[in-house]
Structure formats: structure tokens, C-alpha cells
């Protein structure tokens, strides 16, 4: 989700009318921002390594510290993994759509058709990715709300109830993981230009390009012309004067 949020920020920056904001959408800036998610999530997960362990009777990984359990369940899980990414995606998605609308209005008439096609593709990809992200993270959000509401009763559950809760937990995590592979398929289905680029690179990589055959008609005509000239020259008899 972190890189999806960064990609949403990049789309907003590259479509902005401000030159200063457009400079944020560059490789040099990306090199500085790229390590930030790794550092942030490494710092966030250090307490999980210290205060988590396999808890009997089903030996699932759970908190061993009550204070950190409340912090993780009430703040870290719902905010960092659900609410904050959704807010960022929706916010920058709306801002990107606003930038595209503004750009389409200030363009001259000859460029309206080209910008309209590009605007439709960007809008379709943006809305599809945002809706898919909401759809994928909504089950996780519902489960987190349920876990928070039943936090005090978690110690009184039976073995079967704990197994069902653990299964639902893993299912919601798996559904949320769809976001990591959604961008490629969204771009592939929504953008004809992206599909053409993929086809071009596949043909180039697999050597599936059509072989071009040079026509031989001109070569045959040239050969015939040269042969005719040589024959004509051979039949000319020299005139000898006495």
C-alpha cells in the first residue's frame, strides 16, 4: 500500500500546473523517497518482534504485552494499514482528476482530442484502482472493527472460535494483498497504449516480429535491362571502309 500511495502522489505531481510541484515527479526525487517506506515499516515492526510470540493453544502469533496489544490493535493496524492508505489514495486521486480537468480546459482546440483520450485513460485507471483498493481493504477494516469490539472477550473464546477468527484474519490479509498486483492488470485492461507497449516488448523479446521480404521485381527488371543492352551491343557489326 505504501508504493500505491506513492504512485498516487506521483500522478498528482506530474499533472499539476505548478512547475515546482511537477519537479517532484522525477527520478532524482524518487531515489530519495524510495527508502522511506522500508525505514518506516522497519521501525514500526521492531516492537512486533519484541512483543509477539506463538500463543497457545493453537500457537498463533499474537501479542505478549497488553499495552502494545492495545496500541497495535487500536492504532497501528487500523490507521497505518487501512485508514491512512485509503485516505491518501482517495485524496490524491481526486486531486489528480481535478488537475486533468483543469489541463483539458486550458489546452487549445487541436489538442483537445488527444488530451481527451489521455484524460479518459487516466481517469479510468485512477478510479478503478481506487475502487479496487477500497474493495480489497474493506473486509480488513470490518475485521479490525470486529477485533477491537471483541478485544476483551478474546481470552474467553473456545478453540473453534479462535480457529474461525484466525481463518477470517488470514482471508482478509490475502484479499488486501491483491492491491500489490492490481496496478499491472488495471493498466493492461484500461490503457490501449499500455497494451501496445507490452505487445511491442513481447514481440521484441520473443523475436516474434514479421520478417520483411525485399521485392525482386525491380531486380529482375534491372537484370533484364542490362542483359538486353549487352545483347544489343553484341549484335552490332562494325562498318569497315575500304
PDB file of C-alpha atoms in Angstrom:
ATOM      1  CA  UNK A   1       0.000   0.000   0.000  1.00  0.00           C
ATOM      2  CA  UNK A   2       2.894   2.362   0.592  1.00  0.00           C
ATOM      3  CA  UNK A   3       4.010   2.273  -3.036  1.00  0.00           C
ATOM      4  CA  UNK A   4       0.419   2.607  -4.240  1.00  0.00           C
ATOM      5  CA  UNK A   5       0.185   5.795  -2.211  1.00  0.00           C
ATOM      6  CA  UNK A   6       3.484   6.998  -3.660  1.00  0.00           C
ATOM      7  CA  UNK A   7       2.258   6.270  -7.185  1.00  0.00           C
ATOM      8  CA  UNK A   8      -0.905   8.266  -6.464  1.00  0.00           C
ATOM      9  CA  UNK A   9       1.271  11.139  -5.275  1.00  0.00           C
ATOM     10  CA  UNK A  10       3.384  10.864  -8.432  1.00  0.00           C
ATOM     11  CA  UNK A  11       0.298  11.035 -10.663  1.00  0.00           C
ATOM     12  CA  UNK A  12      -0.862  14.147  -8.844  1.00  0.00           C
ATOM     13  CA  UNK A  13       2.562  15.790  -9.121  1.00  0.00           C
ATOM     14  CA  UNK A  14       3.061  15.070 -12.824  1.00  0.00           C
ATOM     15  CA  UNK A  15      -0.364  16.508 -13.733  1.00  0.00           C
ATOM     16  CA  UNK A  16      -0.045  19.665 -11.649  1.00  0.00           C
ATOM     17  CA  UNK A  17       0.075  23.092 -13.308  1.00  0.00           C
ATOM     18  CA  UNK A  18       2.783  24.252 -10.924  1.00  0.00           C
ATOM     19  CA  UNK A  19       6.306  23.731 -12.224  1.00  0.00           C
ATOM     20  CA  UNK A  20       7.619  23.353  -8.678  1.00  0.00           C
ATOM     21  CA  UNK A  21       5.195  20.516  -7.946  1.00  0.00           C
ATOM     22  CA  UNK A  22       5.941  18.820 -11.287  1.00  0.00           C
ATOM     23  CA  UNK A  23       9.614  18.709 -10.319  1.00  0.00           C
ATOM     24  CA  UNK A  24       8.639  16.299  -7.524  1.00  0.00           C
ATOM     25  CA  UNK A  25       7.757  13.742 -10.198  1.00  0.00           C
ATOM     26  CA  UNK A  26      11.322  12.903 -11.175  1.00  0.00           C
ATOM     27  CA  UNK A  27      13.803  10.077 -10.797  1.00  0.00           C
ATOM     28  CA  UNK A  28      16.067  12.102  -8.507  1.00  0.00           C
ATOM     29  CA  UNK A  29      13.223  12.687  -6.042  1.00  0.00           C
ATOM     30  CA  UNK A  30      12.135   9.046  -6.294  1.00  0.00           C
ATOM     31  CA  UNK A  31      15.612   7.911  -5.278  1.00  0.00           C
ATOM     32  CA  UNK A  32      15.304   9.824  -2.025  1.00  0.00           C
ATOM     33  CA  UNK A  33      11.703   8.785  -1.315  1.00  0.00           C
ATOM     34  CA  UNK A  34      12.150   5.107  -2.214  1.00  0.00           C
ATOM     35  CA  UNK A  35      13.942   4.081   1.051  1.00  0.00           C
ATOM     36  CA  UNK A  36      11.399   5.864   3.279  1.00  0.00           C
ATOM     37  CA  UNK A  37       8.765   3.047   3.288  1.00  0.00           C
ATOM     38  CA  UNK A  38      11.425   0.460   4.150  1.00  0.00           C
ATOM     39  CA  UNK A  39      12.764   2.561   7.022  1.00  0.00           C
ATOM     40  CA  UNK A  40       9.290   3.452   8.292  1.00  0.00           C
ATOM     41  CA  UNK A  41       7.930  -0.090   8.298  1.00  0.00           C
ATOM     42  CA  UNK A  42      11.150  -1.450   9.786  1.00  0.00           C
ATOM     43  CA  UNK A  43      10.798   0.920  12.726  1.00  0.00           C
ATOM     44  CA  UNK A  44       7.106   0.103  13.093  1.00  0.00           C
ATOM     45  CA  UNK A  45       7.711  -3.659  13.081  1.00  0.00           C
ATOM     46  CA  UNK A  46      10.534  -3.670  15.636  1.00  0.00           C
ATOM     47  CA  UNK A  47       8.072  -3.707  18.587  1.00  0.00           C
ATOM     48  CA  UNK A  48       6.213  -6.585  16.931  1.00  0.00           C
ATOM     49  CA  UNK A  49       9.408  -8.630  17.068  1.00  0.00           C
ATOM     50  CA  UNK A  50       9.785  -7.870  20.760  1.00  0.00           C
ATOM     51  CA  UNK A  51       6.195  -8.223  21.939  1.00  0.00           C
ATOM     52  CA  UNK A  52       4.832 -11.017  19.739  1.00  0.00           C
ATOM     53  CA  UNK A  53       5.131 -14.767  20.090  1.00  0.00           C
ATOM     54  CA  UNK A  54       3.317 -18.049  19.444  1.00  0.00           C
ATOM     55  CA  UNK A  55       0.444 -18.149  21.907  1.00  0.00           C
ATOM     56  CA  UNK A  56      -1.163 -21.484  22.890  1.00  0.00           C
ATOM     57  CA  UNK A  57      -3.435 -23.382  22.496  1.00  0.00           C
ATOM     58  CA  UNK A  58      -3.374 -23.019  18.689  1.00  0.00           C
ATOM     59  CA  UNK A  59       0.075 -21.374  18.717  1.00  0.00           C
ATOM     60  CA  UNK A  60      -0.759 -18.398  16.553  1.00  0.00           C
ATOM     61  CA  UNK A  61       1.408 -15.308  16.510  1.00  0.00           C
ATOM     62  CA  UNK A  62      -0.125 -12.791  18.907  1.00  0.00           C
ATOM     63  CA  UNK A  63       0.848 -10.012  21.292  1.00  0.00           C
ATOM     64  CA  UNK A  64       2.502 -10.813  24.601  1.00  0.00           C
ATOM     65  CA  UNK A  65       2.262  -7.295  26.028  1.00  0.00           C
ATOM     66  CA  UNK A  66      -1.155  -5.872  26.899  1.00  0.00           C
ATOM     67  CA  UNK A  67      -0.180  -2.233  26.365  1.00  0.00           C
ATOM     68  CA  UNK A  68       1.379  -2.832  22.961  1.00  0.00           C
ATOM     69  CA  UNK A  69      -1.566  -5.058  22.033  1.00  0.00           C
ATOM     70  CA  UNK A  70      -3.927  -2.141  22.543  1.00  0.00           C
ATOM     71  CA  UNK A  71      -1.619   0.205  20.627  1.00  0.00           C
ATOM     72  CA  UNK A  72      -1.301  -2.248  17.758  1.00  0.00           C
ATOM     73  CA  UNK A  73      -4.975  -3.163  17.580  1.00  0.00           C
ATOM     74  CA  UNK A  74      -6.405   0.304  18.196  1.00  0.00           C
ATOM     75  CA  UNK A  75      -3.902   2.433  16.261  1.00  0.00           C
ATOM     76  CA  UNK A  76      -1.243   0.679  14.173  1.00  0.00           C
ATOM     77  CA  UNK A  77      -3.430  -1.867  12.393  1.00  0.00           C
ATOM     78  CA  UNK A  78      -6.484   0.290  11.616  1.00  0.00           C
ATOM     79  CA  UNK A  79      -4.651   3.543  10.857  1.00  0.00           C
ATOM     80  CA  UNK A  80      -1.444   2.533   9.081  1.00  0.00           C
ATOM     81  CA  UNK A  81      -2.796  -0.434   7.130  1.00  0.00           C
ATOM     82  CA  UNK A  82      -6.379   0.627   6.383  1.00  0.00           C
ATOM     83  CA  UNK A  83      -7.460   4.203   7.035  1.00  0.00           C
ATOM     84  CA  UNK A  84      -4.355   6.176   6.083  1.00  0.00           C
ATOM     85  CA  UNK A  85      -3.724   4.419   2.728  1.00  0.00           C
ATOM     86  CA  UNK A  86      -7.374   4.801   1.745  1.00  0.00           C
ATOM     87  CA  UNK A  87      -7.384   8.488   2.634  1.00  0.00           C
ATOM     88  CA  UNK A  88      -4.184   9.080   0.648  1.00  0.00           C
ATOM     89  CA  UNK A  89      -5.458   7.187  -2.407  1.00  0.00           C
ATOM     90  CA  UNK A  90      -8.809   8.938  -2.429  1.00  0.00           C
ATOM     91  CA  UNK A  91      -7.302  12.379  -1.761  1.00  0.00           C
ATOM     92  CA  UNK A  92      -4.611  12.254  -4.437  1.00  0.00           C
ATOM     93  CA  UNK A  93      -6.996  10.522  -6.819  1.00  0.00           C
ATOM     94  CA  UNK A  94      -9.442  13.412  -6.572  1.00  0.00           C
ATOM     95  CA  UNK A  95      -6.630  15.956  -6.874  1.00  0.00           C
ATOM     96  CA  UNK A  96      -5.285  14.192  -9.966  1.00  0.00           C
ATOM     97  CA  UNK A  97      -8.723  14.192 -11.545  1.00  0.00           C
ATOM     98  CA  UNK A  98      -9.019  17.903 -10.778  1.00  0.00           C
ATOM     99  CA  UNK A  99      -5.636  18.602 -12.392  1.00  0.00           C
ATOM    100  CA  UNK A 100      -6.589  16.672 -15.513  1.00  0.00           C
ATOM    101  CA  UNK A 101      -9.843  18.585 -15.819  1.00  0.00           C
ATOM    102  CA  UNK A 102      -8.016  21.894 -15.485  1.00  0.00           C
ATOM    103  CA  UNK A 103      -5.418  20.905 -18.077  1.00  0.00           C
ATOM    104  CA  UNK A 104      -8.099  19.838 -20.552  1.00  0.00           C
ATOM    105  CA  UNK A 105      -9.811  23.218 -20.274  1.00  0.00           C
ATOM    106  CA  UNK A 106      -6.729  25.333 -20.931  1.00  0.00           C
ATOM    107  CA  UNK A 107      -5.493  23.322 -23.904  1.00  0.00           C
ATOM    108  CA  UNK A 108      -6.002  24.663 -27.388  1.00  0.00           C
ATOM    109  CA  UNK A 109      -8.588  23.188 -29.700  1.00  0.00           C
ATOM    110  CA  UNK A 110      -6.258  21.000 -31.872  1.00  0.00           C
ATOM    111  CA  UNK A 111      -5.053  19.173 -28.775  1.00  0.00           C
ATOM    112  CA  UNK A 112      -8.470  18.607 -27.262  1.00  0.00           C
ATOM    113  CA  UNK A 113      -8.984  15.179 -28.824  1.00  0.00           C
ATOM    114  CA  UNK A 114      -5.592  13.850 -27.763  1.00  0.00           C
ATOM    115  CA  UNK A 115      -5.934  15.176 -24.227  1.00  0.00           C
ATOM    116  CA  UNK A 116      -9.476  13.845 -24.001  1.00  0.00           C
ATOM    117  CA  UNK A 117      -8.296  10.310 -24.789  1.00  0.00           C
ATOM    118  CA  UNK A 118      -5.440  10.575 -22.320  1.00  0.00           C
ATOM    119  CA  UNK A 119      -7.799  12.018 -19.711  1.00  0.00           C
ATOM    120  CA  UNK A 120     -10.229   9.144 -20.137  1.00  0.00           C
ATOM    121  CA  UNK A 121      -7.486   6.560 -19.732  1.00  0.00           C
ATOM    122  CA  UNK A 122      -6.012   8.241 -16.656  1.00  0.00           C
ATOM    123  CA  UNK A 123      -9.424   8.726 -15.076  1.00  0.00           C
ATOM    124  CA  UNK A 124     -10.436   5.135 -15.765  1.00  0.00           C
ATOM    125  CA  UNK A 125      -7.225   3.739 -14.296  1.00  0.00           C
ATOM    126  CA  UNK A 126      -7.354   6.051 -11.290  1.00  0.00           C
ATOM    127  CA  UNK A 127     -10.971   5.331 -10.408  1.00  0.00           C
ATOM    128  CA  UNK A 128     -10.602   1.599 -10.990  1.00  0.00           C
ATOM    129  CA  UNK A 129      -7.525   1.381  -8.807  1.00  0.00           C
ATOM    130  CA  UNK A 130      -9.138   3.451  -6.058  1.00  0.00           C
ATOM    131  CA  UNK A 131     -12.324   1.386  -6.090  1.00  0.00           C
ATOM    132  CA  UNK A 132     -10.360  -1.856  -6.110  1.00  0.00           C
ATOM    133  CA  UNK A 133      -8.256  -0.659  -3.179  1.00  0.00           C
ATOM    134  CA  UNK A 134     -11.388   0.231  -1.229  1.00  0.00           C
ATOM    135  CA  UNK A 135     -12.956  -3.120  -2.072  1.00  0.00           C
ATOM    136  CA  UNK A 136      -9.829  -5.034  -1.032  1.00  0.00           C
ATOM    137  CA  UNK A 137      -9.247  -3.175   2.232  1.00  0.00           C
ATOM    138  CA  UNK A 138     -12.889  -3.004   3.310  1.00  0.00           C
ATOM    139  CA  UNK A 139     -13.005  -6.627   4.599  1.00  0.00           C
ATOM    140  CA  UNK A 140      -9.850  -5.959   6.580  1.00  0.00           C
ATOM    141  CA  UNK A 141     -11.373  -2.806   8.037  1.00  0.00           C
ATOM    142  CA  UNK A 142     -14.504  -4.710   9.056  1.00  0.00           C
ATOM    143  CA  UNK A 143     -12.411  -7.405  10.701  1.00  0.00           C
ATOM    144  CA  UNK A 144     -10.346  -4.828  12.583  1.00  0.00           C
ATOM    145  CA  UNK A 145     -13.507  -3.144  13.865  1.00  0.00           C
ATOM    146  CA  UNK A 146     -14.770  -6.550  14.991  1.00  0.00           C
ATOM    147  CA  UNK A 147     -11.445  -7.338  16.661  1.00  0.00           C
ATOM    148  CA  UNK A 148     -11.482  -4.034  18.523  1.00  0.00           C
ATOM    149  CA  UNK A 149     -15.084  -4.513  19.625  1.00  0.00           C
ATOM    150  CA  UNK A 150     -14.407  -8.030  20.933  1.00  0.00           C
ATOM    151  CA  UNK A 151     -10.953  -7.375  22.334  1.00  0.00           C
ATOM    152  CA  UNK A 152     -11.971  -8.007  25.940  1.00  0.00           C
ATOM    153  CA  UNK A 153     -13.716 -11.261  25.016  1.00  0.00           C
ATOM    154  CA  UNK A 154     -10.797 -12.708  23.052  1.00  0.00           C
ATOM    155  CA  UNK A 155      -9.450 -14.581  26.077  1.00  0.00           C
ATOM    156  CA  UNK A 156     -12.788 -16.356  26.650  1.00  0.00           C
ATOM    157  CA  UNK A 157     -13.102 -17.878  23.187  1.00  0.00           C
ATOM    158  CA  UNK A 158     -13.111 -21.589  22.604  1.00  0.00           C
ATOM    159  CA  UNK A 159     -10.678 -23.386  20.355  1.00  0.00           C
ATOM    160  CA  UNK A 160     -13.158 -23.476  17.456  1.00  0.00           C
ATOM    161  CA  UNK A 161     -13.953 -19.775  17.775  1.00  0.00           C
ATOM    162  CA  UNK A 162     -10.274 -18.874  17.808  1.00  0.00           C
ATOM    163  CA  UNK A 163      -9.707 -21.020  14.718  1.00  0.00           C
ATOM    164  CA  UNK A 164     -12.542 -19.290  12.857  1.00  0.00           C
ATOM    165  CA  UNK A 165     -11.255 -15.849  13.831  1.00  0.00           C
ATOM    166  CA  UNK A 166      -7.743 -16.780  12.711  1.00  0.00           C
ATOM    167  CA  UNK A 167      -9.105 -18.044   9.375  1.00  0.00           C
ATOM    168  CA  UNK A 168     -11.037 -14.824   8.778  1.00  0.00           C
ATOM    169  CA  UNK A 169      -7.941 -12.853   9.713  1.00  0.00           C
ATOM    170  CA  UNK A 170      -5.822 -14.630   7.112  1.00  0.00           C
ATOM    171  CA  UNK A 171      -8.538 -14.313   4.460  1.00  0.00           C
ATOM    172  CA  UNK A 172      -8.786 -10.560   4.930  1.00  0.00           C
ATOM    173  CA  UNK A 173      -4.999 -10.263   4.754  1.00  0.00           C
ATOM    174  CA  UNK A 174      -4.990 -12.244   1.495  1.00  0.00           C
ATOM    175  CA  UNK A 175      -7.714 -10.056  -0.001  1.00  0.00           C
ATOM    176  CA  UNK A 176      -5.788  -6.937   0.980  1.00  0.00           C
ATOM    177  CA  UNK A 177      -2.697  -8.322  -0.769  1.00  0.00           C
ATOM    178  CA  UNK A 178      -4.493  -8.103  -4.121  1.00  0.00           C
ATOM    179  CA  UNK A 179      -3.552  -4.421  -4.153  1.00  0.00           C
ATOM    180  CA  UNK A 180       0.076  -5.325  -4.752  1.00  0.00           C
ATOM    181  CA  UNK A 181      -0.707  -6.901  -8.137  1.00  0.00           C
ATOM    182  CA  UNK A 182      -3.683  -4.794  -9.161  1.00  0.00           C
ATOM    183  CA  UNK A 183      -1.847  -1.933 -10.869  1.00  0.00           C
ATOM    184  CA  UNK A 184      -0.472  -4.008 -13.742  1.00  0.00           C
ATOM    185  CA  UNK A 185      -3.823  -5.580 -14.609  1.00  0.00           C
ATOM    186  CA  UNK A 186      -5.671  -2.283 -14.277  1.00  0.00           C
ATOM    187  CA  UNK A 187      -3.255  -0.572 -16.660  1.00  0.00           C
ATOM    188  CA  UNK A 188      -3.407  -3.548 -19.019  1.00  0.00           C
ATOM    189  CA  UNK A 189      -7.208  -3.520 -19.195  1.00  0.00           C
ATOM    190  CA  UNK A 190      -7.773   0.232 -19.139  1.00  0.00           C
ATOM    191  CA  UNK A 191      -4.995   1.624 -21.337  1.00  0.00           C
ATOM    192  CA  UNK A 192      -4.684   0.687 -25.040  1.00  0.00           C
ATOM    193  CA  UNK A 193      -1.296   2.417 -25.168  1.00  0.00           C
ATOM    194  CA  UNK A 194      -0.025   0.234 -22.327  1.00  0.00           C
ATOM    195  CA  UNK A 195      -1.242  -2.900 -24.133  1.00  0.00           C
ATOM    196  CA  UNK A 196       0.519  -1.836 -27.319  1.00  0.00           C
ATOM    197  CA  UNK A 197       3.722  -1.250 -25.376  1.00  0.00           C
ATOM    198  CA  UNK A 198       3.501  -4.699 -23.770  1.00  0.00           C
ATOM    199  CA  UNK A 199       2.909  -6.318 -27.158  1.00  0.00           C
ATOM    200  CA  UNK A 200       5.849  -4.469 -28.669  1.00  0.00           C
ATOM    201  CA  UNK A 201       8.248  -5.589 -25.930  1.00  0.00           C
ATOM    202  CA  UNK A 202       6.947  -9.163 -26.010  1.00  0.00           C
ATOM    203  CA  UNK A 203       7.466  -9.379 -29.761  1.00  0.00           C
ATOM    204  CA  UNK A 204      10.906  -7.875 -29.412  1.00  0.00           C
ATOM    205  CA  UNK A 205      11.886 -10.170 -26.550  1.00  0.00           C
ATOM    206  CA  UNK A 206      10.484 -13.352 -28.108  1.00  0.00           C
ATOM    207  CA  UNK A 207      11.584 -12.429 -31.650  1.00  0.00           C
ATOM    208  CA  UNK A 208       8.035 -12.634 -32.962  1.00  0.00           C
ATOM    209  CA  UNK A 209       8.326  -9.732 -35.400  1.00  0.00           C
ATOM    210  CA  UNK A 210       7.307 -10.274 -39.010  1.00  0.00           C
ATOM    211  CA  UNK A 211      10.176 -10.833 -41.408  1.00  0.00           C
ATOM    212  CA  UNK A 212      10.301  -8.300 -44.224  1.00  0.00           C
ATOM    213  CA  UNK A 213      10.881  -9.733 -47.707  1.00  0.00           C
ATOM    214  CA  UNK A 214      12.544  -7.494 -50.278  1.00  0.00           C
ATOM    215  CA  UNK A 215      10.609  -7.495 -53.567  1.00  0.00           C
ATOM    216  CA  UNK A 216      12.548  -8.961 -56.506  1.00  0.00           C
ATOM    217  CA  UNK A 217      10.522  -7.350 -59.285  1.00  0.00           C
ATOM    218  CA  UNK A 218      12.830  -4.385 -59.659  1.00  0.00           C
ATOM    219  CA  UNK A 219      15.872  -6.634 -59.506  1.00  0.00           C
ATOM    220  CA  UNK A 220      14.509  -8.808 -62.318  1.00  0.00           C
ATOM    221  CA  UNK A 221      13.695  -5.794 -64.456  1.00  0.00           C
ATOM    222  CA  UNK A 222      17.159  -4.372 -63.901  1.00  0.00           C
ATOM    223  CA  UNK A 223      18.787  -7.663 -64.805  1.00  0.00           C
ATOM    224  CA  UNK A 224      16.680  -7.907 -67.964  1.00  0.00           C
ATOM    225  CA  UNK A 225      17.578  -4.377 -68.967  1.00  0.00           C
ATOM    226  CA  UNK A 226      21.286  -4.969 -68.515  1.00  0.00           C
ATOM    227  CA  UNK A 227      21.079  -8.266 -70.433  1.00  0.00           C
ATOM    228  CA  UNK A 228      19.217  -6.612 -73.297  1.00  0.00           C
ATOM    229  CA  UNK A 229      21.802  -3.883 -73.537  1.00  0.00           C
ATOM    230  CA  UNK A 230      24.625  -6.371 -73.582  1.00  0.00           C
ATOM    231  CA  UNK A 231      22.878  -8.408 -76.333  1.00  0.00           C
ATOM    232  CA  UNK A 232      22.263  -5.338 -78.416  1.00  0.00           C
ATOM    233  CA  UNK A 233      25.865  -4.330 -78.111  1.00  0.00           C
ATOM    234  CA  UNK A 234      26.959  -7.820 -79.148  1.00  0.00           C
ATOM    235  CA  UNK A 235      24.876  -7.796 -82.354  1.00  0.00           C
ATOM    236  CA  UNK A 236      26.223  -4.519 -83.705  1.00  0.00           C
ATOM    237  CA  UNK A 237      28.599  -5.166 -86.603  1.00  0.00           C
ATOM    238  CA  UNK A 238      31.418  -2.745 -87.157  1.00  0.00           C
ATOM    239  CA  UNK A 239      31.473  -0.963 -90.562  1.00  0.00           C
ATOM    240  CA  UNK A 240      34.764  -1.330 -92.361  1.00  0.00           C
ATOM    241  CA  UNK A 241      35.560   1.243 -95.022  1.00  0.00           C
ATOM    242  CA  UNK A 242      37.730   0.169 -97.892  1.00  0.00           C
TER     243      UNK A 242
END
